[in-house]
Tab-separated table of C-alpha atoms (C1' of nucleotides) in Angstrom:
chain	number	residue	atom	x	y	z
A	14	MET	CA	0.001	0.030	0.008
A	15	GLU	CA	1.127	3.566	-0.742
A	16	GLN	CA	0.907	6.566	1.578
A	17	ALA	CA	-1.872	8.214	-0.481
A	18	GLN	CA	-4.182	5.130	-0.147
A	19	ALA	CA	-3.332	4.722	3.655
A	20	LEU	CA	-4.233	8.456	4.125
A	21	ALA	CA	-7.463	7.970	2.237
A	22	ALA	CA	-8.343	4.788	4.256
A	23	LEU	CA	-7.466	6.430	7.461
A	24	GLY	CA	-9.349	9.780	6.784
A	25	ALA	CA	-12.266	7.618	6.003
A	26	LEU	CA	-12.455	5.899	9.055
A	27	ALA	CA	-11.690	9.014	11.223
A	28	GLN	CA	-15.194	10.141	11.261
A	29	GLU	CA	-17.949	8.827	13.554
A	30	THR	CA	-20.642	8.217	11.040
A	31	ARG	CA	-18.101	6.306	8.602
A	32	LEU	CA	-16.442	4.342	11.404
A	33	GLN	CA	-19.766	3.074	12.685
A	34	LEU	CA	-20.705	2.390	9.122
A	35	TYR	CA	-17.644	0.447	8.381
A	36	ARG	CA	-17.824	-1.456	11.544
A	37	LEU	CA	-21.436	-2.385	10.744
A	38	LEU	CA	-20.368	-3.645	7.374
A	39	VAL	CA	-17.564	-5.691	8.762
A	40	THR	CA	-19.965	-7.296	11.082
A	41	VAL	CA	-22.380	-8.126	8.435
A	42	GLY	CA	-19.924	-9.804	6.025
A	43	PRO	CA	-19.785	-10.117	2.323
A	44	ASP	CA	-23.674	-9.922	1.657
A	45	GLY	CA	-23.624	-6.183	2.780
A	46	LEU	CA	-26.420	-3.809	3.280
A	47	SER	CA	-28.537	-1.611	1.105
A	48	ALA	CA	-28.037	2.319	1.700
A	49	GLY	CA	-31.496	2.496	3.022
A	50	ASN	CA	-30.956	-0.258	5.535
A	51	ILE	CA	-27.742	1.438	6.736
A	52	ALA	CA	-29.505	4.698	6.930
A	53	GLU	CA	-32.176	3.208	9.138
A	54	ARG	CA	-29.691	1.377	11.422
A	55	LEU	CA	-27.276	4.460	11.923
A	56	GLY	CA	-30.139	7.122	11.816
A	57	VAL	CA	-28.320	9.329	9.028
A	58	ILE	CA	-30.375	11.283	6.371
A	59	PRO	CA	-29.913	10.184	2.944
A	60	SER	CA	-27.818	12.732	1.500
A	61	SER	CA	-25.339	12.622	4.332
A	62	LEU	CA	-25.095	8.872	4.108
A	63	SER	CA	-24.360	9.078	0.508
A	64	PHE	CA	-21.658	11.475	1.095
A	65	HIS	CA	-19.967	9.130	3.613
A	66	LEU	CA	-20.579	6.049	1.622
A	67	THR	CA	-18.715	7.608	-1.457
A	68	ASN	CA	-15.901	8.450	0.743
A	69	LEU	CA	-15.464	5.125	2.087
A	70	VAL	CA	-15.848	3.562	-1.539
A	71	HIS	CA	-13.284	5.959	-2.770
A	72	ALA	CA	-10.900	4.883	-0.142
A	73	GLY	CA	-11.292	1.274	-1.079
A	74	LEU	CA	-12.704	0.142	2.175
A	75	ILE	CA	-16.119	-0.900	1.063
A	76	THR	CA	-17.571	-1.917	-2.324
A	77	GLN	CA	-20.792	-0.753	-4.146
A	78	ARG	CA	-23.144	-2.921	-6.211
A	79	ARG	CA	-26.685	-2.404	-7.653
A	80	VAL	CA	-29.418	-4.719	-6.811
A	81	GLY	CA	-32.552	-3.554	-8.632
A	82	ARG	CA	-33.156	-0.194	-7.155
A	83	LEU	CA	-31.020	-0.882	-4.045
A	84	MET	CA	-27.544	0.001	-3.676
A	85	VAL	CA	-25.708	-2.603	-1.669
A	86	TYR	CA	-22.390	-1.892	0.259
A	87	ALA	CA	-20.123	-4.368	1.761
A	88	ALA	CA	-16.688	-4.240	3.579
A	89	GLU	CA	-13.607	-4.797	1.397
A	90	TYR	CA	-11.253	-6.804	3.757
A	91	GLY	CA	-8.339	-6.682	1.603
A	92	THR	CA	-7.970	-3.029	1.785
A	93	MET	CA	-8.054	-3.155	5.605
A	94	ASN	CA	-5.546	-5.929	5.592
A	95	ALA	CA	-3.048	-3.784	3.576
A	96	LEU	CA	-3.675	-0.853	5.895
A	97	LEU	CA	-2.840	-2.727	8.976
A	98	ALA	CA	0.240	-3.982	7.371
A	99	TYR	CA	1.294	-0.584	6.470
A	100	LEU	CA	0.708	0.873	9.934
A	101	THR	CA	2.955	-1.760	11.535
A	102	GLU	CA	5.670	-2.194	8.850
A	103	ASN	CA	9.319	-2.358	9.878
A	104	CYS	CA	8.584	-2.267	13.657
A	105	CYS	CA	11.603	-1.473	15.541
A	106	GLY	CA	14.174	-1.741	12.654
A	107	GLN	CA	13.000	-5.126	11.496
A	108	GLY	CA	13.393	-8.345	13.281
A	109	VAL	CA	14.283	-7.452	16.844
A	110	SER	CA	12.225	-8.159	19.859
A	111	CYS	CA	9.467	-6.319	18.139
A	112	THR	CA	8.472	-9.216	15.798
A	113	GLN	CA	5.685	-10.046	18.236
A	114	VAL	CA	4.732	-6.465	19.257
A	115	PHE	CA	2.080	-6.051	16.479
A	116	ASN	CA	0.835	-9.571	16.531
A	117	SER	CA	-2.339	-11.080	17.640
A	118	ALA	CA	-3.946	-7.887	17.115
A	119	ALA	CA	-6.226	-8.528	14.223
A	120	ALA	CA	-8.542	-11.567	14.832
A	121	GLY	CA	-7.148	-12.810	18.002
A	122	SER	CA	-4.906	-15.033	16.139
A	123	SER	CA	-1.062	-14.602	15.791
A	124	ALA	CA	0.609	-13.952	12.508
A	125	ALA	CA	4.276	-14.979	12.485
A	126	LYS	CA	6.873	-12.742	10.924
A	127	THR	CA	9.709	-15.153	10.964
A	128	THR	CA	13.306	-13.785	11.725
A	129	ALA	CA	14.060	-13.775	15.187
A	130	ALA	CA	17.470	-12.539	15.986
B	6	MET	CA	-10.929	0.313	22.901
B	7	GLU	CA	-13.890	2.902	22.672
B	8	GLN	CA	-15.059	4.582	19.751
B	9	ALA	CA	-13.705	8.038	20.960
B	10	GLN	CA	-10.310	6.777	21.340
B	11	ALA	CA	-10.438	4.898	17.952
B	12	LEU	CA	-11.603	8.165	16.329
B	13	ALA	CA	-8.657	9.924	17.967
B	14	ALA	CA	-6.165	7.634	16.723
B	15	LEU	CA	-7.595	7.347	13.286
B	16	GLY	CA	-7.880	11.117	12.965
B	17	ALA	CA	-4.146	11.439	14.272
B	18	LEU	CA	-2.953	9.080	11.703
B	19	ALA	CA	-4.975	10.773	8.655
B	20	GLN	CA	-2.683	13.366	8.026
B	21	GLU	CA	0.386	13.061	5.837
B	22	THR	CA	2.889	14.660	8.328
B	23	ARG	CA	1.693	12.619	11.255
B	24	LEU	CA	1.373	9.485	9.361
B	25	GLN	CA	5.133	9.765	8.274
B	26	LEU	CA	5.948	10.683	11.819
B	27	TYR	CA	4.273	7.721	13.290
B	28	ARG	CA	5.787	5.307	10.881
B	29	LEU	CA	9.247	6.682	11.523
B	30	LEU	CA	8.874	6.229	15.335
B	31	VAL	CA	7.637	2.626	14.765
B	32	THR	CA	10.562	1.968	12.840
B	33	VAL	CA	13.140	3.410	15.259
B	34	GLY	CA	11.688	1.557	18.259
B	35	PRO	CA	11.375	2.190	22.022
B	36	ASP	CA	14.434	4.604	21.967
B	37	GLY	CA	12.557	7.234	20.073
B	38	LEU	CA	13.729	10.227	18.497
B	39	SER	CA	13.978	13.803	19.787
B	40	ALA	CA	11.690	16.567	18.333
B	41	GLY	CA	14.645	18.232	16.594
B	42	ASN	CA	15.772	15.013	15.109
B	43	ILE	CA	12.318	14.392	13.781
B	44	ALA	CA	11.953	17.868	12.332
B	45	GLU	CA	15.196	17.520	10.368
B	46	ARG	CA	14.217	14.157	9.058
B	47	LEU	CA	10.838	15.168	7.908
B	48	GLY	CA	11.565	18.772	6.959
B	49	VAL	CA	8.774	20.222	9.130
B	50	ILE	CA	9.170	23.440	10.979
B	51	PRO	CA	9.131	23.336	14.828
B	52	SER	CA	5.615	24.916	15.518
B	53	SER	CA	4.000	22.657	13.026
B	54	LEU	CA	5.904	19.696	14.297
B	55	SER	CA	4.845	20.299	17.847
B	56	PHE	CA	1.373	20.679	16.848
B	57	HIS	CA	1.418	17.184	15.267
B	58	LEU	CA	3.409	15.680	18.090
B	59	THR	CA	0.678	17.011	20.604
B	60	ASN	CA	-1.976	15.451	18.467
B	61	LEU	CA	-0.424	11.891	18.403
B	62	VAL	CA	0.442	11.960	22.026
B	63	HIS	CA	-3.164	12.930	22.958
B	64	ALA	CA	-4.450	10.040	20.699
B	65	GLY	CA	-2.174	7.766	22.738
B	66	LEU	CA	-0.097	6.657	19.769
B	67	ILE	CA	3.243	7.881	20.829
B	68	THR	CA	4.820	8.774	24.317
B	69	GLN	CA	6.722	11.894	25.206
B	70	ARG	CA	9.627	12.210	27.658
B	71	ARG	CA	12.085	14.910	28.509
B	72	VAL	CA	15.893	14.091	28.281
B	73	GLY	CA	17.814	17.098	29.202
B	74	ARG	CA	16.567	19.929	26.950
B	75	LEU	CA	15.328	17.162	24.323
B	76	MET	CA	11.847	15.982	24.099
B	77	VAL	CA	12.051	12.452	23.149
B	78	TYR	CA	9.073	10.859	21.401
B	79	ALA	CA	8.510	7.054	20.809
B	80	ALA	CA	5.752	4.904	19.392
B	81	GLU	CA	3.225	3.441	21.880
B	82	TYR	CA	2.640	0.027	20.182
B	83	GLY	CA	-0.312	-1.131	22.622
B	84	THR	CA	-2.579	1.525	21.246
B	85	MET	CA	-2.161	0.659	17.676
B	86	ASN	CA	-2.875	-3.227	18.781
B	87	ALA	CA	-6.035	-2.040	20.293
B	88	LEU	CA	-6.932	-0.057	17.232
B	89	LEU	CA	-6.263	-2.795	14.872
B	90	ALA	CA	-8.322	-5.199	17.119
B	91	TYR	CA	-11.329	-2.567	17.185
B	92	LEU	CA	-11.127	-2.068	13.430
B	93	THR	CA	-11.410	-5.951	12.672
B	94	GLU	CA	-13.922	-6.726	15.456
B	95	ASN	CA	-16.831	-9.279	15.024
B	96	CYS	CA	-15.852	-9.941	11.348
B	97	CYS	CA	-18.693	-11.418	9.312
B	98	GLY	CA	-20.928	-12.160	12.398
B	99	GLN	CA	-18.356	-13.655	14.648
B	100	GLY	CA	-16.467	-16.922	14.001
B	101	VAL	CA	-17.522	-17.977	10.523
B	102	SER	CA	-14.958	-18.150	7.653
B	103	CYS	CA	-13.982	-14.703	8.375
B	104	THR	CA	-11.929	-15.628	11.426
B	105	GLN	CA	-8.824	-15.806	9.110
B	106	VAL	CA	-9.659	-12.783	7.096
B	107	PHE	CA	-7.967	-10.246	9.133
B	108	ASN	CA	-5.047	-12.342	10.036
B	109	SER	CA	-1.546	-12.188	8.969
B	110	ALA	CA	-1.870	-8.389	8.440
B	111	ALA	CA	-0.072	-6.941	11.255
B	112	ALA	CA	3.505	-8.223	10.930
B	113	GLY	CA	3.783	-7.184	7.320
B	114	SER	CA	3.923	-10.361	5.512
B	115	SER	CA	3.092	-9.878	1.845
B	116	ALA	CA	1.802	-13.271	1.658
B	117	ALA	CA	-1.857	-12.304	2.703
B	118	LYS	CA	-3.723	-11.148	-0.413
B	119	THR	CA	-7.058	-11.604	1.094
B	120	THR	CA	-9.791	-11.097	-1.400
B	121	ALA	CA	-13.297	-11.289	0.295
B	122	ALA	CA	-15.900	-12.354	-2.096
C	21	DT	C1'	-46.133	5.466	-19.650
C	22	DC	C1'	-46.953	6.919	-14.777
C	23	DG	C1'	-46.505	7.126	-9.876
C	24	DA	C1'	-43.703	5.547	-6.169
C	25	DT	C1'	-39.387	3.976	-4.097
C	26	DA	C1'	-34.240	4.193	-3.447
C	27	DA	C1'	-30.399	6.804	-3.658
C	28	DT	C1'	-27.541	10.253	-5.404
C	29	DT	C1'	-25.795	14.960	-6.619
C	30	DC	C1'	-25.973	19.865	-6.275
C	31	DT	C1'	-25.473	23.999	-3.356
C	32	DA	C1'	-24.642	26.914	0.434
C	33	DT	C1'	-23.476	27.206	4.981
C	34	DA	C1'	-21.016	25.564	9.107
C	35	DA	C1'	-17.473	23.452	11.622
C	36	DA	C1'	-13.006	21.420	12.210
C	37	DT	C1'	-8.291	21.283	11.068
C	38	DA	C1'	-3.771	22.696	9.368
C	39	DT	C1'	-0.075	26.304	8.754
C	40	DA	C1'	3.503	29.374	9.930
C	41	DG	C1'	5.284	33.450	12.198
C	42	DA	C1'	6.335	35.706	16.739
C	43	DA	C1'	6.574	35.118	21.554
C	44	DA	C1'	7.328	32.316	25.568
C	45	DT	C1'	9.204	28.527	28.429
C	46	DA	C1'	12.836	25.107	29.953
C	47	DT	C1'	17.493	23.428	30.197
C	48	DC	C1'	22.246	23.512	29.515
C	49	DG	C1'	27.189	25.130	29.978
C	50	DA	C1'	30.356	28.589	30.825
D	28	DT	C1'	23.618	34.509	36.002
D	29	DC	C1'	23.669	34.952	31.112
D	30	DG	C1'	23.476	33.474	26.353
D	31	DA	C1'	22.460	29.720	23.570
D	32	DT	C1'	19.746	25.678	22.259
D	33	DA	C1'	15.444	22.869	22.209
D	34	DT	C1'	10.810	23.024	22.024
D	35	DT	C1'	6.213	24.550	22.942
D	36	DT	C1'	2.232	28.060	23.031
D	37	DC	C1'	-0.293	31.596	20.995
D	38	DT	C1'	-2.781	33.885	17.327
D	39	DA	C1'	-4.468	34.734	12.899
D	40	DT	C1'	-5.447	32.929	8.460
D	41	DA	C1'	-6.017	29.334	5.239
D	42	DT	C1'	-7.629	24.930	3.939
D	43	DT	C1'	-10.426	20.943	4.245
D	44	DT	C1'	-14.394	18.590	5.528
D	45	DA	C1'	-19.253	17.755	7.235
D	46	DT	C1'	-24.312	19.060	7.171
D	47	DA	C1'	-28.725	19.050	5.292
D	48	DG	C1'	-32.346	20.568	2.191
D	49	DA	C1'	-33.716	20.637	-2.750
D	50	DA	C1'	-33.293	18.923	-6.993
D	51	DT	C1'	-32.157	14.862	-10.097
D	52	DT	C1'	-31.342	10.105	-11.771
D	53	DA	C1'	-32.449	5.276	-11.937
D	54	DT	C1'	-35.507	1.201	-11.133
D	55	DC	C1'	-39.726	-1.093	-10.395
D	56	DG	C1'	-44.521	-2.525	-10.797
D	57	DA	C1'	-49.131	-1.726	-12.537
DNA sequence: TCGATAATTCTATAAATATAGAAATATCGA
DNA sequence: TCGATATTTCTATATTTATAGAATTATCGA
């Protein structure tokens, strides 16, 4: 991931409505939710929701697809993976004691970054 | 981690100077760097750097300590861990196939190219 | 085709955030 | 104590971002 993409993703998530929205879609999974459904759950007015959805789509954090007259949004996990990697890259000058520092953060499991000493 | 803390951390990282600054400190490790050293490396004027350092400290992403007349800043890994966990929580309605989706992102392995369907 | 539903785009205003120069504070060494 | 160094705080301005109402676009079903 490049800096510009990371900034876009972080900027997208750094706003209350969008953070709630993203986390909602992460919980829901690949099926996603329609804009109307999201608006109802979060209590956001349509034009405002659309503004935030567009922001998240541009940042690559969610995807958009049309289903009839519904627009359905779903979390794009790959982008978050890349962002997490970017934020924790080269911890402590690579491969010292920090190999474990940023592990087990994601889904409760530990990812190994070989090279210990 | 609570929403307010997550928003503070994300907002802190969603700015070019601060993102570069944070990543620099992550690479350097626990010893940290002085404000002057950081200013020189990033090419930021003192008052502006101070503004951004304060923001990162308030977000809990870096720590501050005085060493003589230097102010030394270092990455606070625990906060990033908590943030990563918050962002990937309850993926796909807990415990389905998505338990692995957000793994191996942290330590920077290029092996994970997760494309969620 | 028409009316209804779903959602977006447009526009103006409001609010939050960043920038940089000048002044202030803290520490050091002579 | 004094001058120099390191850094922060203050202040005003510039920039970016968010809000919400009104108008527009797209799809569906009769």
